[in-house]
PDB file of N, CA and C in Angstrom:
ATOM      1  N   UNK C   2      25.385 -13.942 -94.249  1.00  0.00           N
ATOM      2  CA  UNK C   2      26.801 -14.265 -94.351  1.00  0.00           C
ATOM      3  C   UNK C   2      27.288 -14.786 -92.999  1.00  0.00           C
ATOM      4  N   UNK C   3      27.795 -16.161 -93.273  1.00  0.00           N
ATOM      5  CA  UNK C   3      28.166 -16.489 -91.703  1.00  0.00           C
ATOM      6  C   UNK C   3      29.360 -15.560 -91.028  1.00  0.00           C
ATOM      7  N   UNK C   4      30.086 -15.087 -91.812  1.00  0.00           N
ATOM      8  CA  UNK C   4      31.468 -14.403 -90.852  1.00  0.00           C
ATOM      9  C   UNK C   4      30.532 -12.743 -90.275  1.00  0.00           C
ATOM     10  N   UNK C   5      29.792 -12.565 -90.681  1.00  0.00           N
ATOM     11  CA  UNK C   5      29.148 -11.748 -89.865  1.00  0.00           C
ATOM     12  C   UNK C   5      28.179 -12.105 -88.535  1.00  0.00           C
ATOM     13  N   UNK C   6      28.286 -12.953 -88.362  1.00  0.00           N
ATOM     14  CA  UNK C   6      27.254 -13.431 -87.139  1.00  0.00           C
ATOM     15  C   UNK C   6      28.052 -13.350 -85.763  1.00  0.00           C
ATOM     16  N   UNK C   7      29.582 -13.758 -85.861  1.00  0.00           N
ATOM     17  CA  UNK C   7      29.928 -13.444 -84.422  1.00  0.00           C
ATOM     18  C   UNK C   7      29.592 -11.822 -83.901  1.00  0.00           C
ATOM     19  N   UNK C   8      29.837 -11.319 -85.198  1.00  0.00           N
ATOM     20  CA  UNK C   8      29.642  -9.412 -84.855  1.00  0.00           C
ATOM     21  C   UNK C   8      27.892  -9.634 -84.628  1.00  0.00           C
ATOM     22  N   UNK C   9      27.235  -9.869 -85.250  1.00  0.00           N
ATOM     23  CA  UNK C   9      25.782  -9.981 -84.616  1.00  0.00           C
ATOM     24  C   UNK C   9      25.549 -10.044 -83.534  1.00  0.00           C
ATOM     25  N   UNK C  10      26.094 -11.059 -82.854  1.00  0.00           N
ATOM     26  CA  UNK C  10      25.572 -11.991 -81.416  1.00  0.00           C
ATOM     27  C   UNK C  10      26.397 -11.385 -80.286  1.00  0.00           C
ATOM     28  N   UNK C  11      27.546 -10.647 -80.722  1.00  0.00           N
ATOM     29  CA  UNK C  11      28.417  -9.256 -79.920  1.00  0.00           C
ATOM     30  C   UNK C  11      27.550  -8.244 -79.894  1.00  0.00           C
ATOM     31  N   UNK C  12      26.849  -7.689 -80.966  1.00  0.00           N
ATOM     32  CA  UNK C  12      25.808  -6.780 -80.609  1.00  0.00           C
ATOM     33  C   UNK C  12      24.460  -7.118 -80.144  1.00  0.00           C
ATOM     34  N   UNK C  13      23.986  -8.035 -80.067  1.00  0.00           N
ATOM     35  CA  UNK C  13      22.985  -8.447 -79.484  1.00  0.00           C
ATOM     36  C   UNK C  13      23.187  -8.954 -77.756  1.00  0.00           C
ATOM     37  N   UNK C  14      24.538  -9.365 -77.726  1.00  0.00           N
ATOM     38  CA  UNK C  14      24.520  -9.469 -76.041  1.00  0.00           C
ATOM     39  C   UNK C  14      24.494  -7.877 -75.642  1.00  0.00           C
ATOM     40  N   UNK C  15      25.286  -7.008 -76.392  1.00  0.00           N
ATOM     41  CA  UNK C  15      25.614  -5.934 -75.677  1.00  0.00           C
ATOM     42  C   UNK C  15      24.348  -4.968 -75.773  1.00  0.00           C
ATOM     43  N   UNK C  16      23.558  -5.332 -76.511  1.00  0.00           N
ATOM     44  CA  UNK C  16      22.310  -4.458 -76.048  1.00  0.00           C
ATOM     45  C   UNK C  16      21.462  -5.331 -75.376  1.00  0.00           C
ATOM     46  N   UNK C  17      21.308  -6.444 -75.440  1.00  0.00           N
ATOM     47  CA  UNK C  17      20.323  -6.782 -74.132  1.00  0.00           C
ATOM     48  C   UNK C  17      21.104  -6.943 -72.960  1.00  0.00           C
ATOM     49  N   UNK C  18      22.196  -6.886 -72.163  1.00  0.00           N
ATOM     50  CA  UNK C  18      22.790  -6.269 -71.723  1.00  0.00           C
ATOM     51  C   UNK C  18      23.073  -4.818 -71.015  1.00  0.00           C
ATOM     52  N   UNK C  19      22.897  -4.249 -71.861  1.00  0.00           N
ATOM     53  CA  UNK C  19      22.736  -2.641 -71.282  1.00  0.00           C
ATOM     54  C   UNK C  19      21.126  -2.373 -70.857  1.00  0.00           C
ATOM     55  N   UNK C  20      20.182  -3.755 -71.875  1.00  0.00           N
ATOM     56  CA  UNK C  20      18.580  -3.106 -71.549  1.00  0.00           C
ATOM     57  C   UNK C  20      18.208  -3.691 -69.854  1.00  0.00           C
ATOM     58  N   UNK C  21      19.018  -5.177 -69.732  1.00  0.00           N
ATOM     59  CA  UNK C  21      18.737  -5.823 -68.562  1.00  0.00           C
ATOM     60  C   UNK C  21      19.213  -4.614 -67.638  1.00  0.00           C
ATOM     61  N   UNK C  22      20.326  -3.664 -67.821  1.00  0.00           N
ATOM     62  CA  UNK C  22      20.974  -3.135 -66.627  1.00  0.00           C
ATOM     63  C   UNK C  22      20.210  -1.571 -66.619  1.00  0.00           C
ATOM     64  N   UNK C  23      19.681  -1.483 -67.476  1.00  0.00           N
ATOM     65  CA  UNK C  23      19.186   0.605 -67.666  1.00  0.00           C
ATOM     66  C   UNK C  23      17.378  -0.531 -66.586  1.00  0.00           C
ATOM     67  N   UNK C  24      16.796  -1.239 -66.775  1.00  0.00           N
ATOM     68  CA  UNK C  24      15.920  -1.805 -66.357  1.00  0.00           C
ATOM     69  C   UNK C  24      15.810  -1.795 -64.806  1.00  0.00           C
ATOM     70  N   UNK C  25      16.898  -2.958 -64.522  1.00  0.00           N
ATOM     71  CA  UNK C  25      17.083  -2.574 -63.146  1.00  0.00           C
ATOM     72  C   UNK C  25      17.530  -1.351 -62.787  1.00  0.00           C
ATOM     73  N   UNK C  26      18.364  -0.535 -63.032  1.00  0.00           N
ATOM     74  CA  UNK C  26      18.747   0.499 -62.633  1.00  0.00           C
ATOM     75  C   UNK C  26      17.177   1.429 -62.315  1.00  0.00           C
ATOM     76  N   UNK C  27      16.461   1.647 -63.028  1.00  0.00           N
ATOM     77  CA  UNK C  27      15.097   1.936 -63.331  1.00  0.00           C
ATOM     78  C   UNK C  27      14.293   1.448 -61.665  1.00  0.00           C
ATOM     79  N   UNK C  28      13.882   0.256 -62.093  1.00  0.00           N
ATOM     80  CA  UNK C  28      13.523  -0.402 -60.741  1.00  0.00           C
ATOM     81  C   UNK C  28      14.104  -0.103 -59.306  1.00  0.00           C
ATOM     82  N   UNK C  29      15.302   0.264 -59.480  1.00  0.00           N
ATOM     83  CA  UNK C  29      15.957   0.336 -57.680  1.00  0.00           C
ATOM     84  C   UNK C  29      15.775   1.701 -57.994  1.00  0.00           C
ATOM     85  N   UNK C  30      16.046   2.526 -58.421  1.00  0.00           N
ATOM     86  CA  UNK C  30      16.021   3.825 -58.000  1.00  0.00           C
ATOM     87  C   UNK C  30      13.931   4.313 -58.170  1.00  0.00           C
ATOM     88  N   UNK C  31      13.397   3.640 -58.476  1.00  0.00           N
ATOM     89  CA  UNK C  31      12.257   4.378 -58.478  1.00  0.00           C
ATOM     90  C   UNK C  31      11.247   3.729 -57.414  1.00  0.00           C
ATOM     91  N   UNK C  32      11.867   2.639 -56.635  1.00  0.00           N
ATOM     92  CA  UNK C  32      11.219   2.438 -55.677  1.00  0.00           C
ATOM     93  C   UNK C  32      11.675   3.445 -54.283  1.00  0.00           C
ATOM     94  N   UNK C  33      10.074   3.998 -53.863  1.00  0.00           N
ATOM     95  CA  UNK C  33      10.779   5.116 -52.636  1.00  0.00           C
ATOM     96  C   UNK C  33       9.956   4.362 -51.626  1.00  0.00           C
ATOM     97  N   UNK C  34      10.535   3.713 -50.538  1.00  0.00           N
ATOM     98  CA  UNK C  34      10.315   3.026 -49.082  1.00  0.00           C
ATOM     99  C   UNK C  34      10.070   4.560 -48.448  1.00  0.00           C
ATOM    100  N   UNK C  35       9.021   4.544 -47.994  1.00  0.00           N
ATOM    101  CA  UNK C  35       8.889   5.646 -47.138  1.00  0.00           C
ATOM    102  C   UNK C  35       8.619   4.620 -45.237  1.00  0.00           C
ATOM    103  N   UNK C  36       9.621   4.680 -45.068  1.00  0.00           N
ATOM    104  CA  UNK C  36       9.425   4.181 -43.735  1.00  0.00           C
ATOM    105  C   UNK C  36       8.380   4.710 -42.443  1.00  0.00           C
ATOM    106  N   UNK C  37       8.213   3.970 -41.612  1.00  0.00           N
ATOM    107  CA  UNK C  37       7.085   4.265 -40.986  1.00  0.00           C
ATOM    108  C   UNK C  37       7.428   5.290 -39.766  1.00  0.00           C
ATOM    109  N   UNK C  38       6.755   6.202 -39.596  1.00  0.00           N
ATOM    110  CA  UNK C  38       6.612   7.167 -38.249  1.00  0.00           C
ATOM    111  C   UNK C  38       6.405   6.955 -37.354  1.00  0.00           C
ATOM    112  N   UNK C  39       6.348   5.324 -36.814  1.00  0.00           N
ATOM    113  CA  UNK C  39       5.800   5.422 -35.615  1.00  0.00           C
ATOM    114  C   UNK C  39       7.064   5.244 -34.761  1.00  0.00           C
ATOM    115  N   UNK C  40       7.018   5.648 -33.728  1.00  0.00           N
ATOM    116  CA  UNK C  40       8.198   5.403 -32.743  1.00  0.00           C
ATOM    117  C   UNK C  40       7.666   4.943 -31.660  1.00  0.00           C
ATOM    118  N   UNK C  41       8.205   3.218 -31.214  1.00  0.00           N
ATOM    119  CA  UNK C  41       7.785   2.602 -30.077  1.00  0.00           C
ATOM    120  C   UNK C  41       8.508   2.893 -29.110  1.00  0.00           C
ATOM    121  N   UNK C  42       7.985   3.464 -27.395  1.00  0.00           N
ATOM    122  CA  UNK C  42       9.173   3.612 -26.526  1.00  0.00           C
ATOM    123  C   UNK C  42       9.705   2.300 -26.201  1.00  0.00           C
ATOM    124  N   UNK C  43      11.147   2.929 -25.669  1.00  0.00           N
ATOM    125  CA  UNK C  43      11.863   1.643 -25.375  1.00  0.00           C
ATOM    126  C   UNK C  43      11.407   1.147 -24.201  1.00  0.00           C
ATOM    127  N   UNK C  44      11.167  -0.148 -23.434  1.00  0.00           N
ATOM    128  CA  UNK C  44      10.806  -0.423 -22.184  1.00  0.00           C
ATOM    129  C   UNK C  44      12.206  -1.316 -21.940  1.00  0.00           C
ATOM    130  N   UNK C  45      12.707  -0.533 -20.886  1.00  0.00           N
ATOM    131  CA  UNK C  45      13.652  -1.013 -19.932  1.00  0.00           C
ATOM    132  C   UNK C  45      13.109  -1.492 -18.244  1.00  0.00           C
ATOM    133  N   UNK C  46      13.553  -2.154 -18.335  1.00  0.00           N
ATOM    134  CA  UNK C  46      13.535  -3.095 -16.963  1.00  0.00           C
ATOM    135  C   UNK C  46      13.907  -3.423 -16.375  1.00  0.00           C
ATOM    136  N   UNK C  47      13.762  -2.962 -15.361  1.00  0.00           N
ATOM    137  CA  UNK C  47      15.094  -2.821 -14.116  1.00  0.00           C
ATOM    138  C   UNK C  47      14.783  -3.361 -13.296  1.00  0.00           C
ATOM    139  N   UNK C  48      15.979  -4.600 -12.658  1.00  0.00           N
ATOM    140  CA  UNK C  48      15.513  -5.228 -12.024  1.00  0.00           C
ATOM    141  C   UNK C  48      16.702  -4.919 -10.530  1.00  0.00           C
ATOM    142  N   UNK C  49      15.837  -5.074  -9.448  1.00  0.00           N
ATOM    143  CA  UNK C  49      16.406  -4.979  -8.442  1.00  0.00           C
ATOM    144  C   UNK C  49      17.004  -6.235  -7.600  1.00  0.00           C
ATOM    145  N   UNK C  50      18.254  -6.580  -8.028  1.00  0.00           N
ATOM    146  CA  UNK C  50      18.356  -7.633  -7.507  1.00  0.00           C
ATOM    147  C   UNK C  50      18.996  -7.712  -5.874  1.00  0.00           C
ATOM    148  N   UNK C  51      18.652  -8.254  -5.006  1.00  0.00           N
ATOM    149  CA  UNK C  51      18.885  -8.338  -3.615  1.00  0.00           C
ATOM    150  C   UNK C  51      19.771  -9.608  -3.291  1.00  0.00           C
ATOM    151  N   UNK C  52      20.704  -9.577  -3.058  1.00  0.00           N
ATOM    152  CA  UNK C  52      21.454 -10.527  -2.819  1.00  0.00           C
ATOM    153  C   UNK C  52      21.642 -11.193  -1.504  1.00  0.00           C
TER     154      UNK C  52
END
């Protein structure tokens, strides 16, 4: 029945829609960056200037 198709294509955005967003949501939260331990010292350099 065509007068049912706008209601179709309303429910079909709105669930692929919610699947694109539960997806990513999925993806960012289940990536864990464990950053690295190393700690470089700082090198400062001091310069003596003589005028």
């Amino acid at each position: 029945m065509p007068q049912m198709m706008p209601l179709n294509w309303l429910t079909l955005m709105i669930f692929f829609i919610t699947i694109f967003y539960i997806f990513n949501n999925i993806n960012f939260f289940i990536f864990s960056y464990t950053p690295s331990k190393i700690v470089t010292p700082k090198k400062t350099n001091f310069f003596n200037w003589k005028w």
